[in-house]
Amino acid sequence: MTHPAGGAARLSRRVIHGELSQIAGRSWSHALFWLVLALAAGVDVVTFYQVLILVLNVPEELVIVAVAGFAAVALTLAHYTGLQARQAINPRNITGSRTLALLAGGTWLVLGVTAFAVRLVLEPAMNDVGTSQIVIDGVPAQNVGGPSGSGEYLGALLFLALYLATGVVTGLAGYFRQDPAARQYGRAVELRSTAAEKYAHSNRAYAEADQVWKAIQRARDRHDEAMEHMNGQLDAAAGRLRAEAQVVIAQTRAAPLGRARPLGQLYGAAAPDPGETTQRVMPGPGGLPRPREAEPENPPPPGEADGPPRPPRADTDEPEEAQ
């Protein structure tokens, strides 16, 4: 593929033809138009009944069913004739729309002409069956029961006029029917509005959930920071205790066997007074100094330390010697 000099080839923008008024949707007049179509369908039912009752030799219920089907087919053909005619003249012509318009319109016209011919031919014949003539003195006096002049064709002409009128109205309804692209656009707009409402609702719920999650995350961060700070303090305290324990153990091992040292000196307190006497304490289990028993505040006199004098023995008469 070759491109013209001076840059890449630019694709021509396609022009879309259409009525912008159809984008806005259907107006109140559209409902009025459907009311007119319903009245036209009623007219077709009445006129077709008058034709089929002359042809069908069946019970009246079946005639009514045939009349309803006949009217529905005629109105459908007229509607699609106008619809396909609209598509045929559209710049964005749909393939085969002209052929479909001619086929539907021709079938509708043949159906109406056939019904008109049947009524035109059979109605006078049915009227002739009931014709009677009264003769008085050899002179016809009155013709009873038969049509007079051109009056026998008026019913058929009225049927043809009504058939054409209802067909034209139905065809116009199909011709001015909302374009399928416009209907799809309106449906897309409705779906987009519904999706926008759902998105707004879900976005609001997401924003609330996101705020709750952020609050939980902040609380979790504060808890982690507090735990980290507490763990640091505990580690520092454990380090200090470990260091003090190592110092105590080292000083205890370095002290002479059986010689106690003041507790304050072990923990780095001031040295004892040189004049203060120390007591030799026997080592306890594990080499640690044995604790000293507490002395009473007021010791007894030397003579009373041994307690009261013992009584003399019963097996001898000699008094005990003085201690």
mmCIF file of C-alpha atoms in Angstrom:
data_model
loop_
_atom_site.group_PDB
_atom_site.id
_atom_site.type_symbol
_atom_site.label_atom_id
_atom_site.label_comp_id
_atom_site.label_asym_id
_atom_site.label_seq_id
_atom_site.Cartn_x
_atom_site.Cartn_y
_atom_site.Cartn_z
ATOM 1 C CA MET A 1 0.000 0.000 0.000
ATOM 2 C CA THR A 2 1.399 3.341 -1.016
ATOM 3 C CA HIS A 3 0.872 6.580 0.855
ATOM 4 C CA PRO A 4 0.839 10.020 -0.732
ATOM 5 C CA ALA A 5 3.896 12.171 -0.244
ATOM 6 C CA GLY A 6 3.896 14.467 2.748
ATOM 7 C CA GLY A 7 2.602 12.044 5.381
ATOM 8 C CA ALA A 8 0.234 9.201 5.939
ATOM 9 C CA ALA A 9 -3.049 9.104 4.149
ATOM 10 C CA ARG A 10 -5.929 10.534 6.107
ATOM 11 C CA LEU A 11 -9.134 8.581 6.182
ATOM 12 C CA SER A 12 -12.142 10.625 5.189
ATOM 13 C CA ARG A 13 -14.589 11.052 8.024
ATOM 14 C CA ARG A 14 -17.932 9.497 7.216
ATOM 15 C CA VAL A 15 -20.933 11.779 7.532
ATOM 16 C CA ILE A 16 -23.823 10.222 9.401
ATOM 17 C CA HIS A 17 -27.233 11.463 8.359
ATOM 18 C CA GLY A 18 -30.154 11.273 10.707
ATOM 19 C CA GLU A 19 -32.719 13.205 12.666
ATOM 20 C CA LEU A 20 -31.377 14.521 15.921
ATOM 21 C CA SER A 21 -34.903 14.754 17.290
ATOM 22 C CA GLN A 22 -35.078 10.969 17.474
ATOM 23 C CA ILE A 23 -32.253 10.921 20.002
ATOM 24 C CA ALA A 24 -34.482 12.688 22.520
ATOM 25 C CA GLY A 25 -36.890 9.739 22.482
ATOM 26 C CA ARG A 26 -40.578 9.488 21.754
ATOM 27 C CA SER A 27 -42.980 12.325 22.416
ATOM 28 C CA TRP A 28 -46.582 12.248 23.621
ATOM 29 C CA SER A 29 -47.779 12.399 20.003
ATOM 30 C CA HIS A 30 -46.365 8.929 19.467
ATOM 31 C CA ALA A 31 -48.946 7.489 21.883
ATOM 32 C CA LEU A 32 -51.694 9.376 20.028
ATOM 33 C CA PHE A 33 -50.466 7.844 16.797
ATOM 34 C CA TRP A 34 -50.780 4.349 18.262
ATOM 35 C CA LEU A 35 -54.341 5.182 19.289
ATOM 36 C CA VAL A 36 -55.123 6.071 15.670
ATOM 37 C CA LEU A 37 -53.626 2.749 14.577
ATOM 38 C CA ALA A 38 -55.869 0.893 17.029
ATOM 39 C CA LEU A 39 -58.944 2.621 15.597
ATOM 40 C CA ALA A 40 -57.751 1.775 12.080
ATOM 41 C CA ALA A 41 -57.415 -1.862 13.098
ATOM 42 C CA GLY A 42 -61.022 -1.778 14.331
ATOM 43 C CA VAL A 43 -62.175 -0.393 10.976
ATOM 44 C CA ASP A 44 -60.328 -3.163 9.138
ATOM 45 C CA VAL A 45 -61.952 -5.794 11.327
ATOM 46 C CA VAL A 46 -65.433 -4.485 10.506
ATOM 47 C CA THR A 47 -64.815 -4.200 6.768
ATOM 48 C CA PHE A 48 -63.102 -7.590 6.491
ATOM 49 C CA TYR A 49 -65.925 -9.207 8.410
ATOM 50 C CA GLN A 50 -68.395 -7.989 5.805
ATOM 51 C CA VAL A 51 -66.264 -9.569 3.083
ATOM 52 C CA LEU A 52 -65.384 -12.887 4.697
ATOM 53 C CA ILE A 53 -68.929 -13.532 5.866
ATOM 54 C CA LEU A 54 -69.864 -13.676 2.163
ATOM 55 C CA VAL A 55 -67.132 -16.192 1.297
ATOM 56 C CA LEU A 56 -66.615 -18.493 4.265
ATOM 57 C CA ASN A 57 -69.301 -21.074 4.913
ATOM 58 C CA VAL A 58 -68.236 -21.713 8.506
ATOM 59 C CA PRO A 59 -69.592 -20.870 11.951
ATOM 60 C CA GLU A 60 -69.411 -17.247 13.000
ATOM 61 C CA GLU A 61 -66.683 -17.895 15.609
ATOM 62 C CA LEU A 62 -64.316 -19.105 12.912
ATOM 63 C CA VAL A 63 -65.208 -16.136 10.756
ATOM 64 C CA ILE A 64 -64.183 -13.818 13.586
ATOM 65 C CA VAL A 65 -60.837 -15.617 13.926
ATOM 66 C CA ALA A 66 -60.259 -15.321 10.154
ATOM 67 C CA VAL A 67 -61.160 -11.625 10.231
ATOM 68 C CA ALA A 68 -58.667 -10.950 13.063
ATOM 69 C CA GLY A 69 -55.897 -12.735 11.163
ATOM 70 C CA PHE A 70 -56.754 -10.957 7.923
ATOM 71 C CA ALA A 71 -56.644 -7.536 9.585
ATOM 72 C CA ALA A 72 -53.368 -8.308 11.392
ATOM 73 C CA VAL A 73 -51.677 -9.412 8.170
ATOM 74 C CA ALA A 74 -52.886 -6.345 6.274
ATOM 75 C CA LEU A 75 -51.728 -3.909 8.973
ATOM 76 C CA THR A 76 -48.338 -5.653 9.323
ATOM 77 C CA LEU A 77 -47.716 -5.502 5.586
ATOM 78 C CA ALA A 78 -48.593 -1.805 5.485
ATOM 79 C CA HIS A 79 -46.383 -1.056 8.497
ATOM 80 C CA TYR A 80 -43.341 -2.804 7.076
ATOM 81 C CA THR A 81 -43.917 -1.169 3.720
ATOM 82 C CA GLY A 82 -43.464 2.254 5.293
ATOM 83 C CA LEU A 83 -40.556 1.063 7.455
ATOM 84 C CA GLN A 84 -38.587 -0.404 4.561
ATOM 85 C CA ALA A 85 -39.377 2.647 2.420
ATOM 86 C CA ARG A 86 -37.732 4.793 5.104
ATOM 87 C CA GLN A 87 -34.683 2.553 5.098
ATOM 88 C CA ALA A 88 -34.533 2.641 1.290
ATOM 89 C CA ILE A 89 -34.275 6.445 1.099
ATOM 90 C CA ASN A 90 -31.839 6.631 4.008
ATOM 91 C CA PRO A 91 -28.269 7.581 2.938
ATOM 92 C CA ARG A 92 -27.087 4.625 4.988
ATOM 93 C CA ASN A 93 -29.192 2.333 2.848
ATOM 94 C CA ILE A 94 -29.714 -1.165 4.202
ATOM 95 C CA THR A 95 -29.194 -3.828 1.575
ATOM 96 C CA GLY A 96 -32.485 -5.224 0.314
ATOM 97 C CA SER A 97 -34.688 -2.613 1.980
ATOM 98 C CA ARG A 98 -36.062 -1.385 -1.364
ATOM 99 C CA THR A 99 -36.944 -4.923 -2.427
ATOM 100 C CA LEU A 100 -38.631 -5.625 0.903
ATOM 101 C CA ALA A 101 -40.616 -2.398 0.645
ATOM 102 C CA LEU A 102 -41.880 -3.296 -2.850
ATOM 103 C CA LEU A 103 -42.684 -6.859 -1.834
ATOM 104 C CA ALA A 104 -44.612 -5.871 1.313
ATOM 105 C CA GLY A 105 -46.418 -3.030 -0.446
ATOM 106 C CA GLY A 106 -47.365 -5.201 -3.428
ATOM 107 C CA THR A 107 -48.700 -7.969 -1.188
ATOM 108 C CA TRP A 108 -50.735 -5.487 0.819
ATOM 109 C CA LEU A 109 -52.187 -3.990 -2.376
ATOM 110 C CA VAL A 110 -53.064 -7.392 -3.866
ATOM 111 C CA LEU A 111 -54.779 -8.361 -0.623
ATOM 112 C CA GLY A 112 -56.898 -5.210 -0.653
ATOM 113 C CA VAL A 113 -57.813 -5.492 -4.357
ATOM 114 C CA THR A 114 -58.828 -9.125 -3.890
ATOM 115 C CA ALA A 115 -61.068 -8.260 -0.948
ATOM 116 C CA PHE A 116 -62.592 -5.359 -2.949
ATOM 117 C CA ALA A 117 -63.301 -7.629 -5.954
ATOM 118 C CA VAL A 118 -64.894 -10.296 -3.766
ATOM 119 C CA ARG A 119 -67.179 -7.796 -2.158
ATOM 120 C CA LEU A 120 -67.940 -6.113 -5.479
ATOM 121 C CA VAL A 121 -68.934 -9.395 -7.111
ATOM 122 C CA LEU A 122 -70.561 -11.377 -4.325
ATOM 123 C CA GLU A 123 -72.544 -8.658 -2.567
ATOM 124 C CA PRO A 124 -74.897 -7.954 -5.535
ATOM 125 C CA ALA A 125 -75.370 -11.700 -6.047
ATOM 126 C CA MET A 126 -76.315 -12.166 -2.423
ATOM 127 C CA ASN A 127 -78.723 -9.262 -2.670
ATOM 128 C CA ASP A 128 -80.374 -10.698 -5.810
ATOM 129 C CA VAL A 129 -81.349 -13.817 -3.875
ATOM 130 C CA GLY A 130 -83.717 -11.831 -1.734
ATOM 131 C CA THR A 131 -85.163 -9.689 -4.566
ATOM 132 C CA SER A 132 -88.936 -9.861 -5.068
ATOM 133 C CA GLN A 133 -91.295 -8.034 -7.411
ATOM 134 C CA ILE A 134 -94.950 -7.222 -6.811
ATOM 135 C CA VAL A 135 -97.230 -7.030 -9.907
ATOM 136 C CA ILE A 136 -100.608 -5.362 -9.630
ATOM 137 C CA ASP A 137 -102.860 -5.629 -12.649
ATOM 138 C CA GLY A 138 -99.863 -6.583 -14.829
ATOM 139 C CA VAL A 139 -97.825 -3.547 -13.770
ATOM 140 C CA PRO A 140 -94.753 -3.900 -11.497
ATOM 141 C CA ALA A 141 -95.533 -1.912 -8.416
ATOM 142 C CA GLN A 142 -92.306 -2.158 -6.265
ATOM 143 C CA ASN A 143 -88.925 -3.786 -6.223
ATOM 144 C CA VAL A 144 -88.289 -5.020 -2.660
ATOM 145 C CA GLY A 145 -84.975 -6.200 -1.276
ATOM 146 C CA GLY A 146 -82.647 -5.371 -4.175
ATOM 147 C CA PRO A 147 -80.231 -2.527 -4.711
ATOM 148 C CA SER A 148 -81.222 0.362 -6.775
ATOM 149 C CA GLY A 149 -78.916 1.740 -9.522
ATOM 150 C CA SER A 150 -75.291 2.221 -8.559
ATOM 151 C CA GLY A 151 -76.015 1.757 -4.838
ATOM 152 C CA GLU A 152 -74.851 -1.855 -5.028
ATOM 153 C CA TYR A 153 -71.259 -0.710 -5.539
ATOM 154 C CA LEU A 154 -71.159 1.812 -2.751
ATOM 155 C CA GLY A 155 -70.354 -0.821 -0.074
ATOM 156 C CA ALA A 156 -67.393 -2.137 -2.086
ATOM 157 C CA LEU A 157 -66.083 1.367 -2.772
ATOM 158 C CA LEU A 158 -66.415 2.255 0.902
ATOM 159 C CA PHE A 159 -64.453 -0.871 1.829
ATOM 160 C CA LEU A 160 -61.700 0.051 -0.643
ATOM 161 C CA ALA A 161 -61.475 3.597 0.684
ATOM 162 C CA LEU A 162 -61.252 2.439 4.294
ATOM 163 C CA TYR A 163 -58.664 -0.215 3.409
ATOM 164 C CA LEU A 164 -56.473 2.326 1.653
ATOM 165 C CA ALA A 165 -56.846 4.862 4.467
ATOM 166 C CA THR A 166 -55.910 2.415 7.221
ATOM 167 C CA GLY A 167 -53.028 1.100 5.119
ATOM 168 C CA VAL A 168 -51.642 4.589 4.551
ATOM 169 C CA VAL A 169 -51.886 5.429 8.260
ATOM 170 C CA THR A 170 -50.120 2.196 9.197
ATOM 171 C CA GLY A 171 -47.444 2.790 6.547
ATOM 172 C CA LEU A 172 -46.797 6.287 7.873
ATOM 173 C CA ALA A 173 -46.412 4.827 11.351
ATOM 174 C CA GLY A 174 -43.680 2.560 10.040
ATOM 175 C CA TYR A 175 -42.108 5.373 8.002
ATOM 176 C CA PHE A 176 -41.850 7.746 10.964
ATOM 177 C CA ARG A 177 -40.921 5.019 13.368
ATOM 178 C CA GLN A 178 -37.912 5.762 15.525
ATOM 179 C CA ASP A 179 -34.693 4.776 13.830
ATOM 180 C CA PRO A 180 -33.078 1.604 15.201
ATOM 181 C CA ALA A 181 -29.813 3.456 15.752
ATOM 182 C CA ALA A 182 -31.646 6.116 17.748
ATOM 183 C CA ARG A 183 -33.381 3.421 19.821
ATOM 184 C CA GLN A 184 -30.056 1.746 20.482
ATOM 185 C CA TYR A 185 -28.568 5.096 21.458
ATOM 186 C CA GLY A 186 -31.425 5.765 23.869
ATOM 187 C CA ARG A 187 -31.061 2.281 25.343
ATOM 188 C CA ALA A 188 -27.309 2.845 25.726
ATOM 189 C CA VAL A 189 -27.958 6.161 27.489
ATOM 190 C CA GLU A 190 -30.345 4.465 29.915
ATOM 191 C CA LEU A 191 -27.817 1.717 30.629
ATOM 192 C CA ARG A 192 -25.103 4.306 31.113
ATOM 193 C CA SER A 193 -27.268 6.244 33.582
ATOM 194 C CA THR A 194 -27.975 3.072 35.525
ATOM 195 C CA ALA A 195 -24.274 2.193 35.541
ATOM 196 C CA ALA A 196 -23.399 5.727 36.697
ATOM 197 C CA GLU A 197 -25.823 5.435 39.626
ATOM 198 C CA LYS A 198 -24.380 2.059 40.610
ATOM 199 C CA TYR A 199 -20.854 3.455 40.288
ATOM 200 C CA ALA A 200 -21.696 6.435 42.507
ATOM 201 C CA HIS A 201 -23.217 4.138 45.136
ATOM 202 C CA SER A 202 -20.296 1.707 45.057
ATOM 203 C CA ASN A 203 -17.776 4.566 45.041
ATOM 204 C CA ARG A 204 -19.378 6.047 48.165
ATOM 205 C CA ALA A 205 -19.276 2.653 49.880
ATOM 206 C CA TYR A 206 -15.653 2.216 48.772
ATOM 207 C CA ALA A 207 -14.714 5.639 50.164
ATOM 208 C CA GLU A 208 -16.263 4.776 53.530
ATOM 209 C CA ALA A 209 -14.512 1.406 53.604
ATOM 210 C CA ASP A 210 -11.228 3.050 52.621
ATOM 211 C CA GLN A 211 -11.506 5.543 55.494
ATOM 212 C CA VAL A 212 -12.181 2.709 57.951
ATOM 213 C CA TRP A 213 -9.210 0.775 56.583
ATOM 214 C CA LYS A 214 -6.931 3.801 56.905
ATOM 215 C CA ALA A 215 -8.057 4.363 60.507
ATOM 216 C CA ILE A 216 -7.337 0.712 61.299
ATOM 217 C CA GLN A 217 -3.948 1.006 59.596
ATOM 218 C CA ARG A 218 -3.067 4.100 61.622
ATOM 219 C CA ALA A 219 -4.086 2.382 64.860
ATOM 220 C CA ARG A 220 -2.010 -0.633 63.874
ATOM 221 C CA ASP A 221 1.006 1.580 63.151
ATOM 222 C CA ARG A 222 0.658 3.275 66.537
ATOM 223 C CA HIS A 223 0.399 -0.111 68.228
ATOM 224 C CA ASP A 224 3.506 -1.339 66.389
ATOM 225 C CA GLU A 225 5.431 1.777 67.392
ATOM 226 C CA ALA A 226 4.372 1.364 71.049
ATOM 227 C CA MET A 227 5.364 -2.306 71.012
ATOM 228 C CA GLU A 228 8.711 -1.471 69.422
ATOM 229 C CA HIS A 229 9.376 1.218 72.032
ATOM 230 C CA MET A 230 8.401 -1.144 74.853
ATOM 231 C CA ASN A 231 10.588 -3.916 73.429
ATOM 232 C CA GLY A 232 13.490 -1.472 73.323
ATOM 233 C CA GLN A 233 13.001 -0.553 76.949
ATOM 234 C CA LEU A 234 12.758 -4.210 77.940
ATOM 235 C CA ASP A 235 15.915 -5.034 75.991
ATOM 236 C CA ALA A 236 17.781 -2.156 77.656
ATOM 237 C CA ALA A 237 16.639 -3.245 81.136
ATOM 238 C CA ALA A 238 17.625 -6.825 80.391
ATOM 239 C CA GLY A 239 21.022 -5.625 79.195
ATOM 240 C CA ARG A 240 21.583 -3.649 82.373
ATOM 241 C CA LEU A 241 20.556 -6.579 84.582
ATOM 242 C CA ARG A 242 22.773 -8.907 82.614
ATOM 243 C CA ALA A 243 25.742 -6.558 82.969
ATOM 244 C CA GLU A 244 25.187 -6.154 86.725
ATOM 245 C CA ALA A 245 24.873 -9.908 87.156
ATOM 246 C CA GLN A 246 28.128 -10.451 85.303
ATOM 247 C CA VAL A 247 29.885 -7.862 87.515
ATOM 248 C CA VAL A 248 28.567 -9.498 90.695
ATOM 249 C CA ILE A 249 29.641 -12.935 89.536
ATOM 250 C CA ALA A 250 33.085 -11.683 88.562
ATOM 251 C CA GLN A 251 33.636 -9.914 91.906
ATOM 252 C CA THR A 252 32.387 -12.939 93.835
ATOM 253 C CA ARG A 253 34.785 -15.231 92.046
ATOM 254 C CA ALA A 254 37.698 -12.798 92.600
ATOM 255 C CA ALA A 255 37.084 -12.490 96.406
ATOM 256 C CA PRO A 256 39.211 -14.703 98.866
ATOM 257 C CA LEU A 257 37.595 -17.923 99.970
ATOM 258 C CA GLY A 258 35.588 -17.473 103.173
ATOM 259 C CA ARG A 259 35.921 -13.684 103.310
ATOM 260 C CA ALA A 260 32.700 -11.797 102.927
ATOM 261 C CA ARG A 261 32.471 -8.436 101.336
ATOM 262 C CA PRO A 262 29.856 -5.818 102.033
ATOM 263 C CA LEU A 263 26.892 -5.920 99.675
ATOM 264 C CA GLY A 264 27.246 -2.235 98.942
ATOM 265 C CA GLN A 265 30.808 -2.759 97.803
ATOM 266 C CA LEU A 266 29.716 -5.466 95.445
ATOM 267 C CA TYR A 267 27.283 -3.067 93.758
ATOM 268 C CA GLY A 268 29.760 -0.225 93.547
ATOM 269 C CA ALA A 269 28.939 1.514 96.863
ATOM 270 C CA ALA A 270 31.486 3.454 98.925
ATOM 271 C CA ALA A 271 34.286 1.409 100.586
ATOM 272 C CA PRO A 272 33.843 0.585 104.290
ATOM 273 C CA ASP A 273 35.582 2.514 107.027
ATOM 274 C CA PRO A 274 39.050 1.089 107.791
ATOM 275 C CA GLY A 275 38.242 1.185 111.522
ATOM 276 C CA GLU A 276 35.218 -1.026 111.024
ATOM 277 C CA THR A 277 35.912 -4.640 111.850
ATOM 278 C CA THR A 278 34.910 -7.413 109.575
ATOM 279 C CA GLN A 279 33.870 -10.831 110.682
ATOM 280 C CA ARG A 280 35.203 -14.006 109.183
ATOM 281 C CA VAL A 281 32.379 -16.003 107.765
ATOM 282 C CA MET A 282 32.622 -19.590 106.724
ATOM 283 C CA PRO A 283 31.841 -20.205 103.109
ATOM 284 C CA GLY A 284 28.527 -21.717 102.291
ATOM 285 C CA PRO A 285 27.545 -24.016 99.464
ATOM 286 C CA GLY A 286 28.908 -22.993 96.085
ATOM 287 C CA GLY A 287 31.606 -20.814 97.594
ATOM 288 C CA LEU A 288 29.207 -18.045 98.533
ATOM 289 C CA PRO A 289 29.474 -16.486 102.012
ATOM 290 C CA ARG A 290 27.132 -17.905 104.649
ATOM 291 C CA PRO A 291 24.732 -15.282 106.012
ATOM 292 C CA ARG A 292 25.454 -14.087 109.539
ATOM 293 C CA GLU A 293 22.871 -14.674 112.260
ATOM 294 C CA ALA A 294 21.361 -11.579 113.772
ATOM 295 C CA GLU A 295 22.589 -10.695 117.268
ATOM 296 C CA PRO A 296 20.104 -9.663 119.990
ATOM 297 C CA GLU A 297 19.998 -6.020 120.890
ATOM 298 C CA ASN A 298 20.251 -6.604 124.723
ATOM 299 C CA PRO A 299 22.433 -9.696 125.406
ATOM 300 C CA PRO A 300 21.988 -11.332 128.876
ATOM 301 C CA PRO A 301 24.707 -11.049 131.612
ATOM 302 C CA PRO A 302 27.412 -13.662 131.580
ATOM 303 C CA GLY A 303 26.002 -15.421 134.627
ATOM 304 C CA GLU A 304 22.552 -15.745 133.183
ATOM 305 C CA ALA A 305 23.636 -17.097 129.853
ATOM 306 C CA ASP A 306 23.486 -20.689 131.131
ATOM 307 C CA GLY A 307 19.939 -20.329 132.481
ATOM 308 C CA PRO A 308 18.635 -21.055 136.079
ATOM 309 C CA PRO A 309 20.461 -23.587 138.397
ATOM 310 C CA ARG A 310 19.586 -27.190 137.918
ATOM 311 C CA PRO A 311 18.026 -29.155 140.893
ATOM 312 C CA PRO A 312 20.038 -31.863 142.677
ATOM 313 C CA ARG A 313 19.980 -35.377 141.451
ATOM 314 C CA ALA A 314 17.617 -37.805 143.140
ATOM 315 C CA ASP A 315 20.063 -40.779 143.290
ATOM 316 C CA THR A 316 22.733 -39.076 145.430
ATOM 317 C CA ASP A 317 22.767 -37.195 148.715
ATOM 318 C CA GLU A 318 25.813 -35.124 147.893
ATOM 319 C CA PRO A 319 25.190 -31.609 146.739
ATOM 320 C CA GLU A 320 26.563 -30.563 143.434
ATOM 321 C CA GLU A 321 29.732 -28.672 143.361
ATOM 322 C CA ALA A 322 29.538 -25.043 142.632
ATOM 323 C CA GLN A 323 30.179 -24.252 139.076
#
